[in-house]
Short mmCIF file of C-alpha atoms in Angstrom, two decimals:
data_model
loop_
_atom_site.label_atom_id
_atom_site.label_comp_id
_atom_site.label_asym_id
_atom_site.label_seq_id
_atom_site.Cartn_x
_atom_site.Cartn_y
_atom_site.Cartn_z
CA MET A 229 0.00 0.00 0.00
CA SER A 230 2.62 2.46 1.12
CA PHE A 231 5.00 1.95 -1.79
CA GLU A 232 2.16 2.17 -4.26
CA PHE A 233 1.10 5.39 -2.56
CA PHE A 234 4.64 6.78 -2.83
CA LEU A 235 4.81 5.90 -6.49
CA ARG A 236 1.47 7.51 -7.18
CA GLU A 237 2.45 10.59 -5.20
CA ALA A 238 5.73 10.83 -7.10
CA TRP A 239 3.98 10.53 -10.44
CA ASN A 240 1.29 13.04 -9.45
CA GLY A 241 3.93 15.40 -8.18
CA PHE A 242 5.79 15.11 -11.45
CA ARG A 243 2.61 15.64 -13.47
CA ARG A 244 1.30 18.51 -11.37
CA SER A 245 4.58 20.40 -11.32
CA GLY A 246 4.11 20.79 -15.07
CA ILE A 247 6.68 23.21 -16.41
CA MET A 248 9.01 22.63 -13.48
CA SER A 249 9.18 18.92 -14.22
CA VAL A 250 9.90 19.62 -17.86
CA VAL A 251 12.68 22.02 -16.86
CA SER A 252 14.29 19.46 -14.53
CA LEU A 253 13.92 16.74 -17.12
CA VAL A 254 15.53 18.79 -19.88
CA THR A 255 18.33 19.87 -17.53
CA VAL A 256 19.07 16.31 -16.50
CA THR A 257 18.91 15.08 -20.08
CA VAL A 258 21.24 17.77 -21.37
CA SER A 259 23.70 17.23 -18.51
CA LEU A 260 23.72 13.49 -19.15
CA VAL A 261 24.23 14.01 -22.88
CA VAL A 262 27.21 16.24 -22.11
CA LEU A 263 28.59 13.65 -19.70
CA GLY A 264 28.01 10.83 -22.19
CA THR A 265 29.57 12.78 -25.06
CA PHE A 266 32.62 13.40 -22.95
CA LEU A 267 32.89 9.74 -21.93
CA LEU A 268 32.59 8.65 -25.56
CA ALA A 269 35.28 11.14 -26.54
CA VAL A 270 37.62 9.88 -23.82
CA PHE A 271 37.06 6.26 -24.75
CA ASN A 272 37.65 6.98 -28.42
CA LEU A 273 40.78 8.95 -27.68
CA GLY A 274 41.97 5.96 -25.65
CA ALA A 275 41.22 3.63 -28.55
CA VAL A 276 43.12 5.84 -30.99
CA MET A 277 46.10 6.04 -28.67
CA ASN A 278 46.11 2.31 -28.09
CA SER A 279 46.11 1.61 -31.79
CA VAL A 280 48.97 4.05 -32.28
CA GLY A 281 50.78 2.38 -29.44
CA SER A 282 50.24 -1.11 -30.75
CA LYS A 283 52.16 -0.13 -33.85
CA MET A 284 55.24 0.42 -31.74
CA GLU A 285 57.42 -2.62 -32.07
CA ILE A 286 60.67 -3.75 -30.55
CA ALA A 287 63.28 -5.27 -32.78
CA ALA A 288 65.76 -7.58 -31.05
CA TYR A 289 68.83 -8.74 -33.01
CA VAL A 290 70.47 -11.96 -32.02
CA ASP A 291 74.22 -12.32 -31.72
CA LYS A 292 75.57 -13.39 -35.11
CA THR A 293 77.81 -16.02 -33.60
CA ILE A 294 74.82 -17.97 -32.43
CA ASP A 295 73.45 -20.53 -34.84
CA GLU A 296 69.95 -20.39 -36.16
CA TYR A 297 68.54 -23.26 -34.13
CA THR A 298 69.67 -21.81 -30.78
CA ALA A 299 68.43 -18.37 -31.78
CA SER A 300 64.94 -19.64 -32.47
CA THR A 301 64.77 -21.15 -28.98
CA TYR A 302 64.63 -17.68 -27.45
CA MET A 303 61.18 -17.39 -28.97
CA LEU A 304 59.59 -19.12 -26.01
CA GLU A 305 61.46 -17.06 -23.45
CA LEU A 306 60.39 -13.82 -25.12
CA THR A 307 56.79 -14.91 -25.44
CA LYS A 308 56.58 -15.67 -21.75
CA MET A 309 57.93 -12.26 -20.83
CA GLU A 310 55.48 -10.00 -19.01
CA GLY A 311 53.73 -7.41 -21.17
CA VAL A 312 54.59 -9.13 -24.43
CA ASP A 313 51.73 -9.55 -26.83
CA SER A 314 53.31 -11.40 -29.74
CA VAL A 315 56.73 -12.41 -30.96
CA LYS A 316 57.69 -12.95 -34.55
CA TYR A 317 60.92 -14.66 -35.48
CA ILE A 318 62.60 -13.46 -38.61
CA SER A 319 65.52 -15.58 -39.71
CA LYS A 320 68.41 -13.88 -41.41
CA GLU A 321 67.52 -15.62 -44.69
CA GLU A 322 64.01 -14.34 -44.48
CA ALA A 323 65.26 -10.87 -43.66
CA TRP A 324 67.71 -11.02 -46.53
CA GLU A 325 64.99 -12.06 -48.95
CA ASN A 326 62.82 -9.23 -47.74
CA PHE A 327 65.66 -6.81 -48.06
CA LYS A 328 66.44 -7.93 -51.55
CA ARG A 329 62.82 -7.73 -52.59
CA ASP A 330 62.52 -4.23 -51.20
CA PHE A 331 65.54 -2.95 -53.04
CA GLU A 332 65.22 -5.00 -56.21
CA GLY A 333 66.23 -3.07 -59.30
CA ARG A 334 67.68 -0.22 -57.33
CA LEU A 335 70.77 -1.92 -56.12
CA ASP A 336 72.76 -4.78 -57.47
CA LEU A 337 73.14 -6.51 -54.17
CA GLN A 338 74.75 -9.59 -55.61
CA GLU A 339 77.58 -7.33 -56.68
CA ILE A 340 78.02 -5.54 -53.39
CA MET A 341 77.58 -8.39 -51.00
CA LYS A 342 77.98 -12.03 -51.65
CA GLU A 343 77.16 -12.96 -48.12
CA ASN A 344 74.04 -12.24 -46.05
CA PRO A 345 75.06 -9.54 -43.55
CA LEU A 346 71.86 -9.56 -41.54
CA PRO A 347 71.37 -11.13 -38.08
CA ASN A 348 68.53 -13.36 -36.94
CA ALA A 349 65.90 -11.16 -35.32
CA PHE A 350 62.72 -11.04 -33.31
CA VAL A 351 59.97 -8.50 -33.75
CA ILE A 352 58.11 -8.07 -30.49
CA LYS A 353 54.76 -6.42 -29.99
CA VAL A 354 53.79 -5.33 -26.50
CA LYS A 355 50.33 -5.42 -25.02
CA ASN A 356 50.36 -1.74 -24.12
CA PRO A 357 52.47 1.08 -25.55
CA THR A 358 53.45 2.19 -22.07
CA LEU A 359 55.33 -1.09 -21.62
CA VAL A 360 57.65 -0.63 -24.58
CA THR A 361 60.60 0.82 -22.65
CA ALA A 362 60.41 -1.69 -19.81
CA VAL A 363 60.14 -4.70 -22.12
CA ALA A 364 62.95 -3.45 -24.33
CA LYS A 365 65.23 -3.08 -21.31
CA LYS A 366 64.46 -6.59 -20.17
CA ILE A 367 65.17 -8.01 -23.59
CA SER A 368 68.48 -6.22 -23.82
CA ASN A 369 69.51 -7.97 -20.60
CA ILE A 370 69.50 -11.30 -22.40
CA PRO A 371 73.21 -11.83 -23.20
CA GLU A 372 72.60 -13.49 -26.53
CA ILE A 373 70.65 -10.47 -27.78
CA ASP A 374 73.06 -8.23 -29.50
CA GLU A 375 71.01 -5.16 -30.01
CA VAL A 376 67.51 -3.90 -29.21
CA ARG A 377 65.87 -1.18 -31.21
CA TYR A 378 62.70 0.64 -30.32
CA SER A 379 61.37 4.15 -30.50
CA GLY A 380 62.26 4.87 -26.91
CA ARG A 381 61.66 8.57 -26.64
CA LEU A 382 58.43 8.26 -28.56
CA ALA A 383 57.27 5.51 -26.21
CA ASP A 384 58.18 7.58 -23.17
CA ARG A 385 56.34 10.60 -24.45
CA PHE A 386 53.46 8.42 -25.31
CA GLN A 387 53.30 7.15 -21.78
CA ILE A 388 53.26 10.71 -20.40
CA LEU A 389 50.49 11.63 -22.82
CA MET A 390 48.43 8.57 -21.88
CA ASP A 391 48.83 9.34 -18.18
CA ALA A 392 47.78 12.94 -18.75
CA VAL A 393 44.73 11.92 -20.74
CA ARG A 394 43.75 9.36 -18.17
CA LEU A 395 44.16 11.72 -15.20
CA GLY A 396 42.62 14.70 -16.98
CA GLY A 397 39.70 12.58 -18.12
CA LEU A 398 39.13 11.30 -14.61
CA ILE A 399 39.16 14.81 -13.13
CA LEU A 400 36.88 16.14 -15.85
CA VAL A 401 34.41 13.26 -15.45
CA PHE A 402 34.37 13.90 -11.71
CA LEU A 403 33.78 17.62 -12.21
CA LEU A 404 31.08 16.96 -14.77
CA ILE A 405 29.28 14.57 -12.42
CA LEU A 406 29.54 17.14 -9.65
CA ALA A 407 28.17 19.87 -11.91
CA THR A 408 25.35 17.60 -13.02
CA LEU A 409 24.53 16.80 -9.40
CA LEU A 410 24.41 20.48 -8.48
CA ILE A 411 22.16 21.26 -11.42
CA VAL A 412 19.86 18.37 -10.56
CA ILE A 413 19.70 19.36 -6.88
CA ASN A 414 18.92 22.91 -7.85
CA THR A 415 16.15 22.07 -10.27
CA ILE A 416 14.55 19.47 -8.02
CA ARG A 417 14.84 21.96 -5.19
CA LEU A 418 12.70 24.34 -7.20
CA THR A 419 9.97 21.72 -7.54
CA VAL A 420 10.27 20.98 -3.83
CA ILE A 421 9.96 24.65 -2.93
CA ALA A 422 6.97 24.90 -5.25
CA ARG A 423 5.34 22.34 -2.99
CA GLN A 424 6.35 23.82 0.32
CA THR A 425 2.69 24.03 1.36
CA ASP A 426 2.22 20.35 0.67
CA ILE A 427 5.19 19.58 2.87
CA ALA A 428 4.05 21.91 5.65
CA ILE A 429 0.60 20.27 5.62
CA MET A 430 2.11 16.81 5.54
CA LYS A 431 4.07 17.65 8.66
CA LEU A 432 0.98 19.13 10.26
CA VAL A 433 -1.12 16.02 9.82
CA GLY A 434 1.63 13.95 11.36
CA ALA A 435 3.66 12.62 8.44
CA THR A 436 7.13 11.44 9.42
CA ASN A 437 10.08 12.98 7.63
CA ASN A 438 10.89 9.73 5.86
CA PHE A 439 7.35 9.56 4.60
CA ILE A 440 7.68 13.06 3.17
CA LYS A 441 11.05 12.32 1.59
CA TRP A 442 10.13 9.19 -0.33
CA PRO A 443 7.84 10.70 -2.97
CA PHE A 444 10.40 13.41 -3.71
CA MET A 445 13.21 10.88 -3.98
CA LEU A 446 11.10 8.73 -6.26
CA GLU A 447 10.26 11.80 -8.28
CA GLY A 448 13.99 12.49 -8.57
CA ILE A 449 14.58 8.89 -9.64
CA LEU A 450 11.74 9.19 -12.12
CA ILE A 451 13.31 12.33 -13.59
CA GLY A 452 16.63 10.45 -13.60
CA ILE A 453 15.15 7.45 -15.42
CA ILE A 454 13.35 9.48 -18.07
CA GLY A 455 16.38 11.75 -18.46
CA SER A 456 18.65 8.72 -18.80
CA ALA A 457 16.38 7.16 -21.42
CA LEU A 458 16.21 10.38 -23.42
CA SER A 459 19.95 10.98 -23.22
CA PHE A 460 20.58 7.35 -24.24
CA VAL A 461 18.45 7.80 -27.34
CA ILE A 462 20.17 11.08 -28.20
CA LEU A 463 23.67 9.75 -27.52
CA LYS A 464 23.21 6.48 -29.35
CA ALA A 465 21.55 8.01 -32.38
CA SER A 466 24.15 10.74 -32.79
CA TYR A 467 27.12 8.48 -32.04
CA ASP A 468 25.96 5.85 -34.50
CA LEU A 469 25.44 8.50 -37.14
CA ILE A 470 28.82 10.12 -36.55
CA THR A 471 30.77 6.83 -36.49
CA MET A 472 29.02 5.66 -39.62
CA GLN A 473 29.98 8.82 -41.48
CA LEU A 474 33.54 8.82 -40.14
CA LEU A 475 34.18 5.17 -40.87
CA ARG A 476 32.93 5.67 -44.39
CA SER A 477 35.34 8.51 -45.09
CA MET A 478 38.22 7.48 -42.82
CA PRO A 479 37.97 3.73 -42.21
CA PHE A 480 41.42 3.59 -40.60
CA ILE A 481 40.32 5.52 -37.48
CA PRO A 482 39.98 3.01 -34.67
CA LEU A 483 36.63 4.24 -33.23
CA VAL A 484 34.96 2.44 -30.36
CA THR A 485 32.25 0.35 -31.95
CA SER A 486 32.21 -2.77 -29.81
CA ARG A 487 28.74 -3.27 -28.41
CA SER A 488 29.89 -4.27 -24.95
CA GLU A 489 32.13 -1.25 -24.55
CA LEU A 490 29.42 1.14 -25.75
CA PHE A 491 26.88 -0.57 -23.53
CA MET A 492 29.17 0.07 -20.56
CA ILE A 493 29.34 3.77 -21.37
CA TYR A 494 25.60 4.12 -21.91
CA ALA A 495 24.79 2.10 -18.79
CA GLY A 496 27.23 4.21 -16.80
CA VAL A 497 25.56 7.40 -17.96
CA ALA A 498 22.09 6.01 -17.25
CA LEU A 499 23.02 4.82 -13.76
CA THR A 500 24.63 8.15 -13.04
CA GLY A 501 21.38 9.84 -14.10
CA VAL A 502 19.22 7.70 -11.83
CA ALA A 503 21.60 8.05 -8.90
CA LEU A 504 21.85 11.79 -9.41
CA GLY A 505 18.05 12.05 -9.52
CA ALA A 506 17.65 10.14 -6.27
CA LEU A 507 20.45 12.02 -4.57
CA GLY A 508 19.19 15.35 -5.87
CA GLY A 509 15.68 14.65 -4.62
CA TYR A 510 16.99 13.52 -1.26
CA ILE A 511 19.32 16.46 -0.70
CA SER A 512 16.81 19.10 -1.76
CA VAL A 513 13.88 17.77 0.29
CA ASN A 514 16.16 17.20 3.26
CA SER A 515 17.44 20.75 3.30
CA LEU A 516 13.89 22.10 3.03
CA LEU A 517 12.72 19.90 5.91
CA LYS A 518 15.60 21.21 8.02
CA GLU A 519 14.59 24.76 7.20
CA LEU A 520 10.99 24.04 8.17
CA GLU A 521 12.07 22.66 11.52
CA GLN A 522 13.80 25.86 12.52
CA MET B 199 -6.09 16.70 28.46
CA ILE B 200 -4.09 19.92 28.40
CA VAL B 201 -2.07 21.45 31.23
CA LEU B 202 0.00 24.63 31.00
CA ARG B 203 2.14 25.62 33.98
CA GLY B 204 3.84 29.01 34.06
CA VAL B 205 4.25 29.06 30.31
CA THR B 206 6.21 31.94 28.87
CA LYS B 207 7.06 32.34 25.23
CA ILE B 208 9.52 34.92 24.02
CA TYR B 209 10.17 34.94 20.27
CA PRO B 210 13.72 35.42 18.98
CA ASN B 211 12.85 39.01 18.06
CA GLY B 212 12.15 39.74 21.72
CA VAL B 213 8.36 39.78 21.59
CA GLU B 214 6.85 38.19 24.66
CA ALA B 215 3.81 36.38 23.29
CA LEU B 216 2.84 34.58 26.51
CA SER B 217 3.91 35.27 30.06
CA GLY B 218 3.29 32.93 32.97
CA VAL B 219 0.20 31.24 31.60
CA ASP B 220 -1.46 28.59 33.80
CA LEU B 221 -4.30 26.69 32.22
CA SER B 222 -5.93 23.32 32.53
CA ILE B 223 -8.43 21.90 30.08
CA GLY B 224 -10.19 18.62 30.69
CA LYS B 225 -11.29 15.90 28.31
CA GLU B 226 -14.21 16.70 26.00
CA GLU B 227 -14.39 20.34 26.98
CA PHE B 228 -15.29 23.10 24.52
CA VAL B 229 -13.20 26.18 25.22
CA PHE B 230 -12.98 29.56 23.53
CA ILE B 231 -9.63 31.34 23.74
CA VAL B 232 -10.46 34.99 23.18
CA GLY B 233 -8.52 38.21 23.00
CA PRO B 234 -7.43 40.89 20.58
CA THR B 235 -4.93 40.27 17.82
CA GLY B 236 -1.46 39.77 19.27
CA SER B 237 -2.71 38.63 22.67
CA GLY B 238 -1.06 35.22 22.25
CA LYS B 239 -3.97 33.01 21.17
CA SER B 240 -2.20 31.56 18.16
CA THR B 241 1.04 31.04 20.06
CA LEU B 242 -0.86 29.11 22.70
CA LEU B 243 -2.43 26.80 20.10
CA LYS B 244 0.86 26.38 18.22
CA MET B 245 2.54 25.15 21.36
CA LEU B 246 -0.10 22.46 21.77
CA TYR B 247 0.86 20.81 18.46
CA ARG B 248 4.51 21.73 18.98
CA GLU B 249 4.86 24.19 16.20
CA GLU B 250 6.44 26.36 18.88
CA LEU B 251 8.24 25.49 22.10
CA PRO B 252 7.73 27.38 25.37
CA THR B 253 10.68 29.51 26.50
CA SER B 254 9.94 28.45 30.06
CA GLY B 255 7.20 26.53 31.84
CA GLN B 256 5.52 23.27 30.97
CA VAL B 257 3.07 22.33 28.26
CA VAL B 258 1.51 18.90 28.65
CA VAL B 259 -0.83 17.51 26.01
CA ASP B 260 -2.40 14.12 26.55
CA ARG B 261 0.23 13.38 29.21
CA LEU B 262 3.09 14.24 26.81
CA ASN B 263 5.45 17.01 27.84
CA ILE B 264 5.94 19.04 24.68
CA SER B 265 9.44 20.24 25.61
CA GLU B 266 10.69 16.72 26.20
CA LEU B 267 9.31 15.36 22.95
CA LYS B 268 11.96 14.11 20.55
CA LYS B 269 11.83 15.36 16.98
CA ASN B 270 10.90 11.99 15.60
CA GLN B 271 7.98 11.77 18.05
CA ILE B 272 6.36 14.99 16.82
CA PRO B 273 4.45 13.28 13.99
CA PHE B 274 2.84 10.91 16.49
CA LEU B 275 1.72 13.79 18.71
CA ARG B 276 0.17 15.51 15.71
CA ARG B 277 -1.75 12.43 14.68
CA ASN B 278 -3.77 12.87 17.87
CA ILE B 279 -4.50 16.51 17.21
CA GLY B 280 -6.70 17.94 14.47
CA VAL B 281 -5.94 21.53 13.47
CA VAL B 282 -8.27 23.95 11.68
CA PHE B 283 -6.86 27.17 10.21
CA GLN B 284 -8.25 30.54 9.32
CA ASP B 285 -6.85 30.17 5.79
CA TYR B 286 -7.89 26.46 5.52
CA LYS B 287 -4.47 25.32 4.23
CA LEU B 288 -5.92 22.96 1.64
CA LEU B 289 -3.85 21.56 -1.20
CA PRO B 290 -5.16 23.34 -4.29
CA MET B 291 -4.16 20.62 -6.74
CA ARG B 292 -6.07 17.91 -4.91
CA THR B 293 -9.78 17.24 -4.77
CA VAL B 294 -11.81 17.56 -1.59
CA TYR B 295 -11.70 13.79 -1.17
CA GLU B 296 -7.92 13.67 -1.70
CA ASN B 297 -7.33 16.53 0.72
CA VAL B 298 -9.17 14.68 3.48
CA ALA B 299 -7.73 11.29 2.55
CA PHE B 300 -4.23 12.78 2.65
CA ALA B 301 -4.29 12.97 6.45
CA LEU B 302 -4.88 9.21 6.59
CA GLN B 303 -2.51 8.26 3.77
CA VAL B 304 0.41 9.70 5.68
CA LEU B 305 -0.43 7.27 8.48
CA GLY B 306 -0.19 4.39 6.04
CA ALA B 307 -3.85 3.43 6.47
CA SER B 308 -5.44 0.85 4.17
CA ARG B 309 -7.50 2.03 1.26
CA THR B 310 -10.76 0.59 2.52
CA TYR B 311 -10.26 2.22 5.91
CA ILE B 312 -9.44 5.53 4.21
CA ARG B 313 -12.57 5.35 2.03
CA ARG B 314 -14.79 4.65 5.02
CA GLN B 315 -13.31 7.36 7.22
CA VAL B 316 -13.22 10.04 4.52
CA THR B 317 -16.81 9.33 3.53
CA GLN B 318 -17.88 9.60 7.16
CA ALA B 319 -15.97 12.83 7.70
CA LEU B 320 -17.32 14.43 4.53
CA GLU B 321 -20.83 13.33 5.45
CA LEU B 322 -20.44 14.93 8.89
CA VAL B 323 -19.42 18.27 7.39
CA GLY B 324 -22.07 17.94 4.66
CA LEU B 325 -19.74 17.91 1.66
CA LEU B 326 -20.04 14.36 0.38
CA LYS B 327 -21.54 15.64 -2.86
CA LYS B 328 -18.55 17.89 -3.51
CA ALA B 329 -15.95 15.20 -2.90
CA LYS B 330 -14.64 15.47 -6.45
CA CYS B 331 -14.40 19.27 -6.49
CA PHE B 332 -11.14 21.17 -6.14
CA PRO B 333 -10.79 23.69 -3.28
CA GLY B 334 -10.81 26.58 -5.76
CA GLU B 335 -14.35 25.61 -6.82
CA LEU B 336 -15.71 25.90 -3.27
CA SER B 337 -16.93 28.82 -1.18
CA GLY B 338 -14.97 29.91 1.90
CA GLY B 339 -17.35 28.15 4.25
CA GLU B 340 -17.13 24.95 2.24
CA GLN B 341 -13.34 25.10 2.22
CA GLN B 342 -13.36 25.54 5.97
CA ARG B 343 -15.57 22.47 6.27
CA VAL B 344 -13.08 20.49 4.18
CA CYS B 345 -10.36 21.65 6.55
CA ILE B 346 -12.46 20.46 9.49
CA ALA B 347 -13.13 17.12 7.79
CA ARG B 348 -9.39 16.67 7.32
CA ALA B 349 -8.76 17.56 10.96
CA ILE B 350 -11.22 15.00 12.33
CA VAL B 351 -10.93 12.19 9.78
CA ASN B 352 -8.53 10.40 12.09
CA ASN B 353 -10.87 10.78 15.09
CA PRO B 354 -8.31 12.71 17.14
CA PRO B 355 -9.18 13.31 20.80
CA LEU B 356 -8.24 16.99 20.45
CA LEU B 357 -9.30 19.55 17.86
CA LEU B 358 -7.69 23.00 17.68
CA ALA B 359 -9.20 25.80 15.61
CA ASP B 360 -7.29 29.04 15.06
CA GLU B 361 -9.72 31.80 14.01
CA PRO B 362 -11.83 29.31 12.04
CA THR B 363 -14.38 31.98 11.19
CA GLY B 364 -11.90 34.77 10.51
CA ASN B 365 -12.56 34.84 6.78
CA LEU B 366 -16.28 34.00 6.82
CA ASP B 367 -19.55 35.94 6.90
CA PRO B 368 -21.71 35.72 10.08
CA ALA B 369 -24.17 33.10 8.82
CA THR B 370 -21.41 30.82 7.58
CA SER B 371 -19.46 31.42 10.78
CA TRP B 372 -22.37 30.06 12.76
CA GLU B 373 -22.52 26.96 10.57
CA ILE B 374 -18.86 26.31 11.26
CA ILE B 375 -19.20 26.83 15.01
CA HIS B 376 -22.20 24.51 15.16
CA LEU B 377 -20.17 21.95 13.29
CA LEU B 378 -17.36 22.26 15.84
CA ASP B 379 -19.94 21.94 18.63
CA LYS B 380 -21.27 18.78 16.98
CA ILE B 381 -17.74 17.36 16.87
CA ASN B 382 -17.27 18.26 20.54
CA LYS B 383 -20.40 16.27 21.37
CA ARG B 384 -18.78 13.23 19.73
CA ASN B 385 -16.26 13.20 22.61
CA THR B 386 -13.60 15.45 21.14
CA THR B 387 -11.94 18.21 23.14
CA VAL B 388 -12.30 21.43 21.11
CA LEU B 389 -10.28 24.62 21.52
CA VAL B 390 -11.30 27.60 19.44
CA ALA B 391 -9.19 30.75 19.30
CA THR B 392 -11.33 33.61 18.09
CA HIS B 393 -12.13 37.27 18.39
CA ASN B 394 -15.66 36.82 17.07
CA LYS B 395 -17.70 38.34 19.89
CA SER B 396 -21.19 37.41 18.76
CA ILE B 397 -20.31 33.75 18.43
CA VAL B 398 -18.66 33.52 21.84
CA ASP B 399 -21.55 35.33 23.46
CA GLY B 400 -24.06 33.18 21.65
CA MET B 401 -22.49 29.82 22.51
CA ARG B 402 -22.03 30.32 26.25
CA LYS B 403 -19.09 27.96 26.62
CA ARG B 404 -15.99 28.16 28.80
CA VAL B 405 -14.07 31.30 27.86
CA VAL B 406 -10.36 31.92 28.50
CA ALA B 407 -9.50 35.55 27.82
CA LEU B 408 -5.93 36.57 26.98
CA GLU B 409 -4.46 40.03 26.98
CA SER B 410 -0.81 40.81 26.27
CA GLY B 411 0.09 37.18 26.85
CA ARG B 412 -1.64 36.81 30.22
CA VAL B 413 -4.85 35.01 31.16
CA ILE B 414 -7.09 37.78 32.45
CA ARG B 415 -10.26 35.71 32.82
CA ASP B 416 -11.29 32.03 32.82
CA GLN B 417 -15.04 31.65 32.99
CA GLN B 418 -17.53 28.81 32.57
CA LEU B 419 -20.55 29.69 30.41
CA GLY B 420 -18.67 32.88 29.66
CA VAL B 421 -19.00 35.74 27.26
CA TYR B 422 -16.45 37.57 25.12
CA SER B 423 -16.05 40.53 27.41
CA ASN B 424 -17.35 41.52 30.80
CA VAL B 425 -17.20 45.15 29.89
CA ILE B 426 -20.61 46.26 28.77
#
């Protein structure tokens, strides 16, 4: 009985507040769209950076005095190394063939060199661009590895950039959520103040504070749910449209299109909306009740 | 039912609304609190449902000491007190029925119980036919009757009325007072704060007269003023 009553009260409150409800709803929706847009941007930036990073490879050249069979046995050791994604072995013959193919017609290699001057090598991909330096150092510690080449300074800079993006994104998301909360509290507070008489009468006829709070919290949740749904529709429609257009013209951009990842973002935004609605309703009705008690 | 001992109320702005009031009201009495505006009538009533606290002295309602009441106990005190206001304090967006039912819904009463009680209350005040109207569609007297119905729907042992006829014409005022008298006869203690002389003189009930926050007269079968 009671919960049904609260729900009905919340719905009636929402309906009767008319323009105020619409204002809160639009505010919440817009705030959530801004939050969602930002999250999508951060995730996409992350995806782009990861794909750039994954193109960073480490080349490890094996000591020329070591025979081919022994060299190939380091494959396993490298693969097991922490942070390593994949290891490709390139024998010196293979490398030589590649080299010759690349320079065919431009150089008469047979004339210059009769013998293959290249070492056996490994091309190592790391799981995460930030690991490049660490992995490269570890590999160079293997005595039989003659030389390790990687774009060290680039990798280091990349790591700094990634850290900055991650930290900046986190701070901005936090600030955005805070701003959204304040906006929601403020707008719900207006609807609460508009019903100050209702609250005063409720107290007069002996309603407990919790009883008074529930409908307003549910109303906040209701605004949160509807706002979340609207912002989801807006976000999804515009994101799908934008990615479709972008992928058509620039298919190489690694945009976030995986359903599960997008679902996480949308669900996060929606949950934030509902939580903000509930919290906003609670905080605004609570502060008004405190004022009434004084 | 109600006992006041040496009650003084000084508002934060320094106004002394009541000073050293002693008063005792028994069960099922009908009492007029009379006096000019600013004599402390409203303050006295407000302390009974703990809208205000006494600065010093004791206020006891139904064996509960108002000053010792915890905040979370206030709602339960108020459920035993019906209050009628000069300005009715009805919710404009709710129908007559909903306004009266509201007082029971906040107690978490069942729907069948609410329907029965609200119907009875509206029947008592003669507004059953207007149950679906909104307050704005009613006359002042009718709105006051809705307010009374809301105050008594829970069958509280105590009914307080603060200037219930303040906004009404004489004929309607009499209707309201007779209604309050009828409620009193159904075993409810009724306190009416008023400065309506003709009604007080006509009813011949107990009269407590206040002036500048002091009780200057407490008289059974009294009249508004002894000065002729």
